[in-house]
Structures are given as C-alpha cells and as structure tokens.
Coordinates of C-alpha atoms in Angstrom, one line a residue:
M1056 CA 42.7 170.4 43.6
S1057 CA 40.5 167.7 45.1
D1058 CA 42.2 164.7 46.9
V1059 CA 39.0 162.6 46.7
V1060 CA 39.6 159.2 45.2
T1061 CA 36.8 157.8 43.1
T1062 CA 36.0 154.2 43.8
V1063 CA 33.6 151.7 42.3
L1064 CA 31.7 149.2 44.4
F1065 CA 31.3 145.6 43.1
E1066 CA 29.3 142.9 44.7
H1067 CA 29.5 139.2 44.0
P1068 CA 27.2 136.5 45.4
L1069 CA 28.8 133.3 46.8
N1070 CA 25.7 131.1 46.5
E1071 CA 22.6 130.7 44.4
K1072 CA 20.3 132.2 47.0
M1073 CA 22.2 135.5 47.1
R1074 CA 22.5 135.5 43.3
T1075 CA 18.7 135.4 43.0
W1076 CA 18.2 138.1 45.7
L1077 CA 20.6 140.5 44.0
R1078 CA 18.9 140.0 40.7
I1079 CA 15.5 140.6 42.2
E1080 CA 16.8 143.8 44.0
F1081 CA 18.3 145.0 40.7
L1082 CA 15.0 144.5 38.9
L1083 CA 12.9 146.1 41.6
Q1084 CA 15.2 149.1 41.6
Q1085 CA 14.7 149.5 37.9
M1086 CA 10.9 149.2 38.2
H1087 CA 10.8 151.9 41.0
T1088 CA 13.0 154.2 39.0
N1089 CA 10.8 154.0 35.9
T1090 CA 7.4 154.4 37.4
Q1091 CA 6.2 157.3 35.2
I1092 CA 5.4 155.9 31.8
T1093 CA 5.1 158.7 29.2
S1094 CA 5.9 156.9 26.0
I1095 CA 6.2 153.5 24.3
S1096 CA 10.0 153.5 25.2
S1097 CA 9.4 154.0 28.9
A1098 CA 6.6 151.5 28.8
L1099 CA 8.7 148.8 27.3
I1100 CA 11.5 149.4 29.9
F1101 CA 9.0 148.9 32.7
F1102 CA 7.1 145.9 31.2
R1103 CA 10.3 144.2 30.2
T1104 CA 11.8 144.6 33.7
A1105 CA 8.5 143.4 35.3
S1106 CA 8.6 140.3 32.9
D1107 CA 12.2 139.6 33.9
L1108 CA 11.3 139.8 37.6
L1109 CA 8.4 137.3 37.1
D1110 CA 10.8 134.9 35.3
V1111 CA 13.3 135.1 38.2
L1112 CA 10.5 134.6 40.8
E1113 CA 9.3 131.4 39.0
R1114 CA 12.7 129.7 39.3
G1115 CA 13.0 129.3 43.1
E1116 CA 11.4 129.4 46.5
V1117 CA 12.1 133.1 47.1
R1118 CA 9.5 133.5 49.9
T1119 CA 10.7 130.5 51.8
D1120 CA 14.3 131.5 51.5
L1121 CA 13.5 135.1 52.7
L1122 CA 11.5 133.8 55.7
K1123 CA 14.4 131.6 56.7
E1124 CA 16.8 134.5 56.5
L1125 CA 14.5 136.8 58.5
E1126 CA 14.4 134.1 61.2
R1127 CA 18.2 133.6 61.1
Q1128 CA 18.7 137.4 61.4
Q1129 CA 16.4 137.4 64.5
Q1130 CA 18.5 134.6 66.1
K1131 CA 21.7 136.6 65.4
L1132 CA 20.3 139.7 67.0
S1133 CA 19.3 137.6 70.1
Q1134 CA 23.0 136.7 70.6
W1135 CA 23.8 140.4 71.0
E1136 CA 21.3 141.1 73.7
D1137 CA 23.7 140.2 76.6
V1138 CA 26.8 141.9 75.1
P1139 CA 28.0 144.7 77.4
G1140 CA 27.5 148.2 75.9
V1141 CA 25.2 147.1 73.1
D1142 CA 22.3 149.4 72.2
A1143 CA 19.4 147.2 73.5
S1144 CA 16.7 149.5 72.1
R1145 CA 18.2 149.3 68.6
I1146 CA 18.3 145.5 68.9
D1147 CA 14.7 145.4 70.0
S1148 CA 13.7 147.7 67.2
L1149 CA 15.4 145.6 64.5
R1150 CA 13.9 142.4 65.9
G1151 CA 10.5 143.9 65.8
D1152 CA 11.0 145.0 62.2
L1153 CA 12.1 141.4 61.3
K1154 CA 9.1 139.8 63.0
Q1155 CA 6.7 142.3 61.4
T1156 CA 8.2 141.9 57.9
A1157 CA 8.1 138.1 58.2
A1158 CA 4.5 138.2 59.3
V1159 CA 3.5 140.4 56.3
L1160 CA 5.5 138.3 53.8
M1161 CA 4.0 135.0 55.2
K1162 CA 0.4 136.3 54.8
A1163 CA 0.9 137.9 51.4
P1164 CA -0.5 136.2 48.3
R1165 CA 1.9 134.3 46.0
I1166 CA 4.6 136.8 45.1
G1167 CA 4.1 138.2 41.6
Q1168 CA 0.7 136.5 41.1
A1169 CA -1.2 139.8 40.7
L1170 CA 1.2 140.8 37.9
R1171 CA 0.9 137.4 36.2
E1172 CA -2.9 137.7 36.2
D1173 CA -3.0 141.3 34.9
R1174 CA -4.4 141.2 31.4
L1175 CA -2.2 144.1 30.0
M1176 CA 0.9 142.7 31.7
A1177 CA 0.2 139.2 30.2
L1178 CA -0.4 140.5 26.7
V1179 CA 2.8 142.5 26.7
R1180 CA 4.9 139.6 28.1
Q1181 CA 3.7 137.4 25.3
R1182 CA 5.1 139.8 22.7
L1183 CA 8.4 140.8 24.3
S1184 CA 10.3 137.8 22.9
I1185 CA 9.3 138.8 19.4
P1186 CA 11.6 141.4 17.7
G1187 CA 9.5 144.5 17.4
G1188 CA 6.5 142.5 18.7
C1189 CA 5.1 145.4 20.7
C1190 CA 4.2 147.6 17.7
S1191 CA 0.8 149.3 17.9
F1192 CA -0.7 146.8 15.3
D1193 CA 0.6 143.9 17.4
L1194 CA -0.5 145.3 20.7
P1195 CA -3.4 147.7 20.3
T1196 CA -4.3 147.2 23.9
L1197 CA -0.9 148.7 25.0
H1198 CA -1.3 151.4 22.3
I1199 CA -4.7 152.6 23.7
W1200 CA -3.4 152.3 27.3
L1201 CA -0.6 154.7 26.5
H1202 CA -3.2 157.3 25.4
L1203 CA -5.0 157.2 28.7
S1204 CA -4.4 160.1 31.2
Q1205 CA -1.1 160.2 32.9
T1206 CA -2.9 159.9 36.3
Q1207 CA -4.6 156.6 35.3
R1208 CA -1.3 155.1 34.0
D1209 CA 0.4 156.2 37.2
N1210 CA -2.3 154.6 39.3
D1211 CA -2.0 151.3 37.4
V1212 CA 1.8 151.3 37.8
Q1213 CA 1.5 152.0 41.6
G1214 CA -1.1 149.3 41.9
W1215 CA 1.3 146.8 40.4
L1216 CA 4.2 147.9 42.6
V1217 CA 2.1 147.7 45.8
T1218 CA 1.6 144.0 45.2
L1219 CA 5.4 143.6 45.4
D1220 CA 5.8 145.6 48.6
P1221 CA 6.0 142.6 50.9
L1222 CA 8.9 141.2 48.8
H1223 CA 10.5 144.6 48.3
H1224 CA 10.5 145.4 52.1
A1225 CA 11.7 141.9 53.1
L1226 CA 14.5 141.9 50.6
T1227 CA 15.7 145.4 51.4
L1228 CA 15.8 144.6 55.2
V1229 CA 17.6 141.3 54.7
L1230 CA 20.2 142.6 52.2
G1231 CA 20.8 145.6 54.4
L1232 CA 21.6 143.5 57.4
I1233 CA 23.8 141.2 55.4
R1234 CA 25.8 144.0 53.9
Q1235 CA 26.3 145.6 57.3
S1236 CA 27.7 142.4 58.7
G1237 CA 30.9 142.7 56.7
V1238 CA 33.6 145.4 57.5
F1239 CA 35.7 146.7 54.6
R1240 CA 39.4 146.0 55.0
N1241 CA 42.3 146.9 52.9
Q1242 CA 43.7 144.0 50.8
I1243 CA 46.5 143.7 48.3
S1244 CA 46.4 141.6 45.1
L1245 CA 49.6 140.4 43.6
N1246 CA 49.8 140.5 39.8
G1247 CA 46.0 140.9 39.7
F1248 CA 45.2 137.9 41.8
F1249 CA 43.8 137.4 45.3
Q1250 CA 42.3 134.4 47.1
E1251 CA 41.0 133.8 50.6
N1252 CA 38.8 131.6 52.7
A1253 CA 35.1 132.7 52.6
G1254 CA 34.2 131.4 56.1
G1255 CA 30.6 130.6 55.0
A1256 CA 30.0 134.1 53.7
D1257 CA 27.1 134.9 51.3
L1258 CA 28.4 138.0 49.6
L1259 CA 31.7 139.7 48.6
R1260 CA 31.8 143.5 48.4
M1261 CA 34.8 145.2 46.7
R1262 CA 35.8 148.8 46.4
I1263 CA 38.3 149.5 43.7
T1264 CA 39.7 152.8 42.6
L1265 CA 38.6 154.0 39.2
E1266 CA 42.1 155.2 38.3
N1267 CA 43.3 151.9 36.8
Q1268 CA 40.0 151.0 35.2
L1269 CA 40.0 147.5 36.5
Y1270 CA 37.1 145.1 37.3
P1271 CA 37.0 141.9 39.4
Q1272 CA 36.3 138.5 38.0
V1273 CA 35.3 136.3 41.0
S1274 CA 35.1 132.5 41.2
G1275 CA 34.3 130.5 44.3
H1276 CA 31.7 129.6 46.8
K1277 CA 30.9 129.9 50.5
T1278 CA 34.1 128.3 51.7
R1279 CA 36.8 129.8 49.4
Y1280 CA 37.0 132.3 46.6
A1281 CA 39.5 133.8 44.2
I1282 CA 39.5 137.3 42.6
R1283 CA 41.3 138.1 39.4
F1284 CA 41.5 141.8 38.4
L1285 CA 41.2 142.5 34.7
P1286 CA 41.6 145.8 32.7
L1287 CA 38.6 147.4 31.0
D1288 CA 40.8 147.9 28.0
S1289 CA 41.9 144.3 27.3
E1290 CA 44.5 145.3 24.7
R1291 CA 46.3 148.3 26.3
G1292 CA 45.2 148.2 29.9
Q1293 CA 47.6 147.2 32.6
V1294 CA 47.2 145.6 36.0
P1295 CA 49.6 146.9 38.8
A1296 CA 51.9 144.3 40.3
R1297 CA 50.5 145.3 43.7
L1298 CA 46.9 146.6 43.8
T1299 CA 45.3 147.8 47.0
F1300 CA 41.6 147.5 47.2
E1301 CA 38.9 147.2 49.9
L1302 CA 37.1 144.0 50.6
A1303 CA 34.2 143.0 52.9
C1304 CA 33.1 139.4 53.4
C1305 CA 29.4 139.4 54.4

C-alpha cells in the first residue's frame, strides 16, 4: 500500500501586481494548451481565452511592472556574488537571462496589439459577450476559417502566440524566481485559522493534504495576512482542530 500523501498547491497574491501576473500566466497556459483548433468548441476556448487575456492586459502597465521586476531580480542576484560558496556561474547565467529578457521585452511592440488588430480575432471578440453569438450565421468568417486546412489554422494560432512570446518568457522567468525565493515550512492552524506577518512578500504558496478536502480563504496584504481553512462540503465537512500544512512566503 502506498504511503504517498496527495497534496494540493494553492497560491494567493498579496498585491494587485501579482494578482494580474497570475491571471496572465493562467490565461497563457490555457492558450498554449489549446493550440490545435479542430472544432467550433476548441476554437471558442482559444478565442475566449485570448479575449480575456487582452482584457487583463488593458487594465494595467504590465510591461512596466515586469521590467521593474526584472531589474529588481538582477539587483538581488548581485547581492549574492560575494557570498562564499555561491555558484557564481549560475548567478551570471541568471543575470544574463534577466538582461536579455528585459531587452527583448523593452523592444517588443505593445503587448497584445497584434491580436487586437487581427481581423478574425476582433470579429470573434465582438460576439463573445452575446449568448450563442458565435453561430455560423453570426460569424461566417469564423465558420469558413474552421474549414481551412489544419496546417493553415495551426500556422495562424502559432503566429498569434509568437507575438506574446516576449510577455510569456518574461513572466515565466519572473514568477519562477519569485516562487523559488520562498521555502516551504510546516505550519499549524488552530480551529482552521492561521495568521502571520508577510514581511513584504508578494505571494503565498500553500500545500494542503487532500485527505480533509479543505481549501484556504486568504485575506491580507504585503505586511500581514490571515488564512481560514474551509471544507469543500460546507454542510458535512469538518476542519481539524490542529491542521498541519506547508507554507511558503515568496
């Protein structure tokens, strides 16, 4: 019998910048997972996700915030250079990646502009808010596009995704470094409640065993946060008086 304990990883942003980045990451992951469009159903998944991404990008200075974070990460790495025993080659490699990523992001056209200007993308976006608005009689352009060869559709999708590569690469690098900055430690919640100082953190990461079917409800900001654990079954589920879970403050 296996002794492996199944855990679920939850992440919670502690500021608006991180909230936006996690949403963009979530949407980019969906777009890259659904690249092969073979039917109207898969087409609508892709186009709706792309439309959501453009909506998120229009709400803030994503490029500016990412460039600031790339610079901040370079400064953090510089502080490690004189630490005894540190892998200097690894530090140099990461700094080089950060500089190159920042240069590409800075030179790139406005993020998402190519998708906004694409005629098919624009037509589909206009109809997405209408219930059933993407029927063949409403969107004959999409209907005929779906009858093109699979190769041509694949090329179109890859062309759209390529325009997002500077954003995708910068975000993946930044979020990877932020996640690696926090170490998971065992914590105990009493009667389903836990609170602690955040110390200027951007992100909380929690590993919770699936056994009790609990999920965290987080409130707080960069200085202090509180976590309340709630049962998936709100009527019959129970929260242990003492719950051990893993927490990383990043």
